[in-house]
Short mmCIF file of C-alpha atoms in Angstrom, two decimals:
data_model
loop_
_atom_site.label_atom_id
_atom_site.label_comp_id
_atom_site.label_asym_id
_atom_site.label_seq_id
_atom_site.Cartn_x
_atom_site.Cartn_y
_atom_site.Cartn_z
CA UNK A 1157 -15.19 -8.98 11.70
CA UNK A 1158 -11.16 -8.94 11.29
CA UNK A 1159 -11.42 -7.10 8.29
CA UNK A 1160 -13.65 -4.36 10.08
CA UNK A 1161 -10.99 -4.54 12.83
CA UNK A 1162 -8.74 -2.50 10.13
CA UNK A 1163 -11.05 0.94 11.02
CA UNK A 1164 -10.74 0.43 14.75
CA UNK A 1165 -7.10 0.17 13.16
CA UNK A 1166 -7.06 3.34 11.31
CA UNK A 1167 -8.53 5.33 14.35
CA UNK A 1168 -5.91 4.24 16.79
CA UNK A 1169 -3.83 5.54 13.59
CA UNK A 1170 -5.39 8.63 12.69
CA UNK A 1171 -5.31 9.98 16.71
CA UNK A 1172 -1.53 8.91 17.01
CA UNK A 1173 -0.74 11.17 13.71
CA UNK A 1174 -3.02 14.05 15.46
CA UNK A 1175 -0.57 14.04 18.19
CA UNK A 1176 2.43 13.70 15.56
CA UNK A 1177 3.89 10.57 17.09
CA UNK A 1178 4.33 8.92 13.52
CA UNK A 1179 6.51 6.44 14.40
CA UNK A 1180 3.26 4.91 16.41
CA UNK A 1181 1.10 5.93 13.25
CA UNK A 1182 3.14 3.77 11.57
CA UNK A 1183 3.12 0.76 13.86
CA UNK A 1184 -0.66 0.73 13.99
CA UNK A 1185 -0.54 0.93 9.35
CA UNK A 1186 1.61 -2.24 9.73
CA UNK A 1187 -0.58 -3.92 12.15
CA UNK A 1188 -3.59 -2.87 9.50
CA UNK A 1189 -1.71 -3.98 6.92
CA UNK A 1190 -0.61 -7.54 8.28
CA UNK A 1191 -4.91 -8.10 9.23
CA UNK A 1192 -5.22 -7.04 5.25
CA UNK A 1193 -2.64 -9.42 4.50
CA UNK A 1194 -4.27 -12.22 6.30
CA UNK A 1195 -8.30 -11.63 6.29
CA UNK A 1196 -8.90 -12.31 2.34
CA UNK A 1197 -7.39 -16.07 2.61
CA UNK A 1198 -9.26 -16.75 5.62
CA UNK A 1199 -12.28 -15.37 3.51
CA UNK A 1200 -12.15 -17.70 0.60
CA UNK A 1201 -11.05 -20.73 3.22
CA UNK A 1202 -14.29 -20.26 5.01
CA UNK A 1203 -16.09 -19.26 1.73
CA UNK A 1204 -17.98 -15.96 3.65
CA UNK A 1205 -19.18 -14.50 0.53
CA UNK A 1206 -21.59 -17.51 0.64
CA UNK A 1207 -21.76 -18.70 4.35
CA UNK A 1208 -21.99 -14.67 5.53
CA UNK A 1209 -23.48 -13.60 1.65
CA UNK A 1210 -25.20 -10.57 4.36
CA UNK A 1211 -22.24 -8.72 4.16
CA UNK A 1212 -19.93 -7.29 0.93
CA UNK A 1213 -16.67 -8.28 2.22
CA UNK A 1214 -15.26 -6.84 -1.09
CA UNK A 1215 -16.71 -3.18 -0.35
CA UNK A 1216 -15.79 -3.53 3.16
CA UNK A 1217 -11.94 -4.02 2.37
CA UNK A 1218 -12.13 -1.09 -0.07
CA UNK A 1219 -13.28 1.38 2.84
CA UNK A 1220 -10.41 0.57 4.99
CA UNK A 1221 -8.42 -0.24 2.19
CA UNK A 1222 -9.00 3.67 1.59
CA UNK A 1223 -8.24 4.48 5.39
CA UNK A 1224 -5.28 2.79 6.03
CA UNK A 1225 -3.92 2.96 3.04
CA UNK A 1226 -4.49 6.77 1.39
CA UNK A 1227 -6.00 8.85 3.87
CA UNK A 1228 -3.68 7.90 6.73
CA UNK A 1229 -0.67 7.69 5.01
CA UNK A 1230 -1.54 10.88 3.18
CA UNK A 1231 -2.30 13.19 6.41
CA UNK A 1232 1.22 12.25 7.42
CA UNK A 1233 3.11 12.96 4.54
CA UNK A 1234 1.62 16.48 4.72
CA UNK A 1235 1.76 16.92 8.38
CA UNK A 1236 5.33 15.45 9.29
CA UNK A 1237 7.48 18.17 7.29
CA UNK A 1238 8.92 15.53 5.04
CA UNK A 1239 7.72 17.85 2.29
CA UNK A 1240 7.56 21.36 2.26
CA UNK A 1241 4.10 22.17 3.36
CA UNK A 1242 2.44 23.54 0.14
CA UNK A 1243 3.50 20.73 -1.57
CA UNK A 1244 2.83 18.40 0.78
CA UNK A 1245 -1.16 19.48 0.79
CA UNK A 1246 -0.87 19.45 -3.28
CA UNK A 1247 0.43 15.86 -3.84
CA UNK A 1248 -1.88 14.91 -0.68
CA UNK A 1249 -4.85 16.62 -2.73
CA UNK A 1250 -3.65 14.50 -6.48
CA UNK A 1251 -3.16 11.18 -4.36
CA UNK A 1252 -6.93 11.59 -2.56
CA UNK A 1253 -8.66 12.22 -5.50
CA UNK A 1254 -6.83 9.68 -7.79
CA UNK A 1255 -7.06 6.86 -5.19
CA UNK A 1256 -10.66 7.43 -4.84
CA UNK A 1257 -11.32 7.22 -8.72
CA UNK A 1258 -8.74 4.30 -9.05
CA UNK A 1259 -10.45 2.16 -5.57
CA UNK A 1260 -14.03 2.74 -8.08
CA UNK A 1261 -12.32 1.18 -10.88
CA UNK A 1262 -14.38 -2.54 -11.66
CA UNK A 1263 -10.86 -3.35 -14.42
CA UNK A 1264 -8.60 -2.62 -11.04
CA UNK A 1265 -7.71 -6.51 -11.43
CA UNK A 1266 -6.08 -8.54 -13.63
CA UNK A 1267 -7.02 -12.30 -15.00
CA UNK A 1268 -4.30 -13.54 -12.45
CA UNK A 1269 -5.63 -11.75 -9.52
CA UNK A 1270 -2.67 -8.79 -10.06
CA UNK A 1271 -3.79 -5.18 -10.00
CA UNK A 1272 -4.10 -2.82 -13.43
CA UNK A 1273 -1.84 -0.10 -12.74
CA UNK A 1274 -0.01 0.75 -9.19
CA UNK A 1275 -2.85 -0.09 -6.18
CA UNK A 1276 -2.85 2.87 -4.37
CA UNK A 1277 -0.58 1.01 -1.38
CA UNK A 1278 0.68 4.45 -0.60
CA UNK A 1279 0.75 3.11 2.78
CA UNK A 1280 3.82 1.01 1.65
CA UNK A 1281 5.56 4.54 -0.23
CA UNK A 1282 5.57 6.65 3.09
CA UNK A 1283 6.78 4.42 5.36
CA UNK A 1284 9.76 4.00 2.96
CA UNK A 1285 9.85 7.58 2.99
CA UNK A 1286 10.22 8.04 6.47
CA UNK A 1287 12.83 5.32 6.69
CA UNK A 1288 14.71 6.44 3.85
CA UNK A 1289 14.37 10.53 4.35
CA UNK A 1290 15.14 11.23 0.73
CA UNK A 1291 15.09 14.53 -1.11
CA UNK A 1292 12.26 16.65 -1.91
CA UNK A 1293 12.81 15.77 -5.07
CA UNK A 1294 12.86 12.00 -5.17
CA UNK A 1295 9.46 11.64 -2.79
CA UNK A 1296 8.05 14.49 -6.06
CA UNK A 1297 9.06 12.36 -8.57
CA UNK A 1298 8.00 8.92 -6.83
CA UNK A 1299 4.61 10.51 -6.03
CA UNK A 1300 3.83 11.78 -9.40
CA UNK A 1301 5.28 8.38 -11.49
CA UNK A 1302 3.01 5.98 -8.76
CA UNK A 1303 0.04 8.54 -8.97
CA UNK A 1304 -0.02 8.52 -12.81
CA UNK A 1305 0.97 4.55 -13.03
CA UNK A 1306 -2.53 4.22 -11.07
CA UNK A 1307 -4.10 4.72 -14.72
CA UNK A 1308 -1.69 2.77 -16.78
CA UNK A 1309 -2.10 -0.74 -18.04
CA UNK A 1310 0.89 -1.79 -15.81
CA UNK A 1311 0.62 -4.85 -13.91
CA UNK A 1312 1.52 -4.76 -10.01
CA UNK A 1313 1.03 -8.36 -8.15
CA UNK A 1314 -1.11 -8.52 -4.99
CA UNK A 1315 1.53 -11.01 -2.98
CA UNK A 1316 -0.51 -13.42 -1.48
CA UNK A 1317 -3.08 -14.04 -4.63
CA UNK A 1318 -0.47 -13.52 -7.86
CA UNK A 1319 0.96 -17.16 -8.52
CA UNK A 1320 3.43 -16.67 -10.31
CA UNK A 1321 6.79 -16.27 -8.18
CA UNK A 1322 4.21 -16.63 -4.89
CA UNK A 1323 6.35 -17.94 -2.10
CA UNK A 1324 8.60 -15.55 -3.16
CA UNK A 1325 6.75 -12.36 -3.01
CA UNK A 1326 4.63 -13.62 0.49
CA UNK A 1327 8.69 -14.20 1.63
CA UNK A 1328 9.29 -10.65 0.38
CA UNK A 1329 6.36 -8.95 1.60
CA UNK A 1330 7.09 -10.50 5.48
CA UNK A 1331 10.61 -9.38 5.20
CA UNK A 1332 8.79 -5.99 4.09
CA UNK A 1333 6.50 -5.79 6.77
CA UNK A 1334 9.41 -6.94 9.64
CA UNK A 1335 11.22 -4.11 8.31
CA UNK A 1336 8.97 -1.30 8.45
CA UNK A 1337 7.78 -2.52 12.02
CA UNK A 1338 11.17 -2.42 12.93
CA UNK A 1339 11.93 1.00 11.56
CA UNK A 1340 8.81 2.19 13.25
CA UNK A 1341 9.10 0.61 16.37
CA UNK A 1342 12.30 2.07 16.88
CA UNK A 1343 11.29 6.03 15.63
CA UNK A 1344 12.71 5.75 12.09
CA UNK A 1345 16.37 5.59 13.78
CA UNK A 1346 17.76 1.85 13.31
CA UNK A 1347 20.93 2.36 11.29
CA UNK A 1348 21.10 1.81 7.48
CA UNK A 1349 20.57 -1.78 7.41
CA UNK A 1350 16.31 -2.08 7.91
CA UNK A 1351 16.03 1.07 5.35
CA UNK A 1352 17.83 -0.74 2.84
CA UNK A 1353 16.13 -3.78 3.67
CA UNK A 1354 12.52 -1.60 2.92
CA UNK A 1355 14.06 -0.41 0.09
CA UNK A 1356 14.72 -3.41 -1.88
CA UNK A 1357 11.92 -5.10 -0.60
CA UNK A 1358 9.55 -2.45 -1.87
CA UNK A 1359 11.86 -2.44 -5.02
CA UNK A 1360 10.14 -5.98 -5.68
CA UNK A 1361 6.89 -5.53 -4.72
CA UNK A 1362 6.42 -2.31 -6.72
CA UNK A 1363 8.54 -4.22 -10.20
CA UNK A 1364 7.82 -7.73 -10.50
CA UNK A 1365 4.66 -7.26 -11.57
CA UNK A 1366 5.97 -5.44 -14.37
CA UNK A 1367 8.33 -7.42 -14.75
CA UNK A 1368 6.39 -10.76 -15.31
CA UNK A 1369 3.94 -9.30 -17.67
CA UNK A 1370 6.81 -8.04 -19.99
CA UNK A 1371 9.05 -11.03 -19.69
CA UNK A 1372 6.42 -13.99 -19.11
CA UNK A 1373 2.95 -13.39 -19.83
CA UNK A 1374 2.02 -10.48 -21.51
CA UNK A 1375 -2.34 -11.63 -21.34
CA UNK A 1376 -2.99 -11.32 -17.92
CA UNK A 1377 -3.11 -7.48 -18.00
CA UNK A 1378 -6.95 -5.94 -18.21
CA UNK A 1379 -6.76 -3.42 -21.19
CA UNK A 1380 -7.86 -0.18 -19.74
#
C-alpha cells in the first residue's frame, strides 16, 4: 500500500505540472521519491513477497517507478521552456521510449543489487536542471550521454541496497533529497549554495558506481 501511494503521488504531480507550478511538481517527485526510498526495506523487513505473495511488489514499483520517474519528469522538461520546444518534445520522445525498453530489461541489476547502465532516475536529472538552469547545450549533452548509458554495461548503485560505500551514499542521497526539497520548496530561487549542494550530490550518485566497478570490483557488472 505505500508503494501504491507513489501514483496517488504522481497525480497530485502530474495536475500541479498541468497548471505549470513546477516548483510544486517537484515537491510532490521528492515526496515520491523519499516513499521509493523507504518502501523496498520495509518490504524485505516484513518479507511481503511471501506474507502478501498476492501482489508483485516488483511490477508495482516499476509502474510508478515509470510515473514518477520518466513520464513526470519528462512532461516538464518539455513544458517548462528549459529547452527550446522542438527539442524539448524530441529528447522527451528518446527518453520515453528508452526508459520503457530499459524498465523491461530482466539484466537491469547487477550481482550486488547495482543497476546495468544509468536507471532511468531522470527524476533526479531535471530537478538538477531546474536548480542549476544550465545551457541548452549542457541539459543536450547530459540527456543524450544518460539516455545512451541506459544500454551500456556501466554500473550505477541503487543507495540504499549497493554495500559497498552504503552509509555513505544513503548520507549522500538524504543530503540529495534535502536539497532538491529545498530548491523546490522555495521556487528554484535559494541562492547558489543548495544548487551546488544538488550538484555534487548527484555528481556521486550518478559516478560511484562507476567508479567502484573500475577501481574495486570489476564482477559485479551483468554483461549485457
Amino acid at each position: 500500500m505505500l508503494t501504491a501511494t507513489g501514483a496517488v503521488l504522481a497525480l497530485f504531480a502530474i495536475e500541479a505540472a498541468v497548471r505549470q507550478d513546477w516548483p510544486e511538481m517537484m515537491l510532490w517527485l521528492v515526496v515520491a521519491f523519499i516513499v521509493d526510498g523507504i518502501d523496498g526495506p520495509l518490504a524485505r523487513k516484513f518479507d511481503v513477497k511471501n506474507n502478501a505473495s498476492e501482489w508483485d511488489g516488483v511490477l508495482m514499483d516499476l509502474i510508478v517507478d515509470y510515473l514518477t520517474y520518466v513520464f513526470i519528469p519528462v512532461f516538464a522538461l518539455w513544458q517548462s521552456g528549459l529547452m527550446p520546444h522542438y527539442w524539448g518534445g524530441v529528447c522527451g520522445a528518446i527518453i520515453c521510449f528508452a526508459s520503457v525498453i530499459y524498465f523491461s530489461d530482466t539484466r537491469m541489476k547487477t550481482k550486488d543489487n547495482s543497476f546495468s547502465g544509468f536507471p532511468a532516475c531522470w527524476n533526479m536529472v531535471v530537478v538538477t536542471f531546474f536548480a542549476l538552469q544550465p545551457s541548452f547545450w549542457i541539459m543536450l549533452l547530459v540527456i543524450i550521454f544518460l539516455s545512451v548509458a541506459m544500454f551500456l554495461p556501466l554500473k550505477f548503485i541503487h543507495p540504499v541496497r549497493t554495500k559497498q560505500f552504503r552509509p555513505l551514499s544513503i548520507g549522500i542521497a538524504i543530503l540529495w533529497t534535502i536539497a532538491a526539497g529545498y530548491c523546490a520548496w522555495n521556487s528554484f530561487e535559494t541562492g547558489a549554495l543548495m544548487p551546488v549542494i544538488l550538484l555534487w550530490t548527484s555528481a556521486y550518485l550518478l559516478l560511484i558506481g562507476m567508479v567502484q566497478q573500475f577501481f574495486f570490483d570489476r564482477s559485479t557488472i551483468t554483461a549485457r
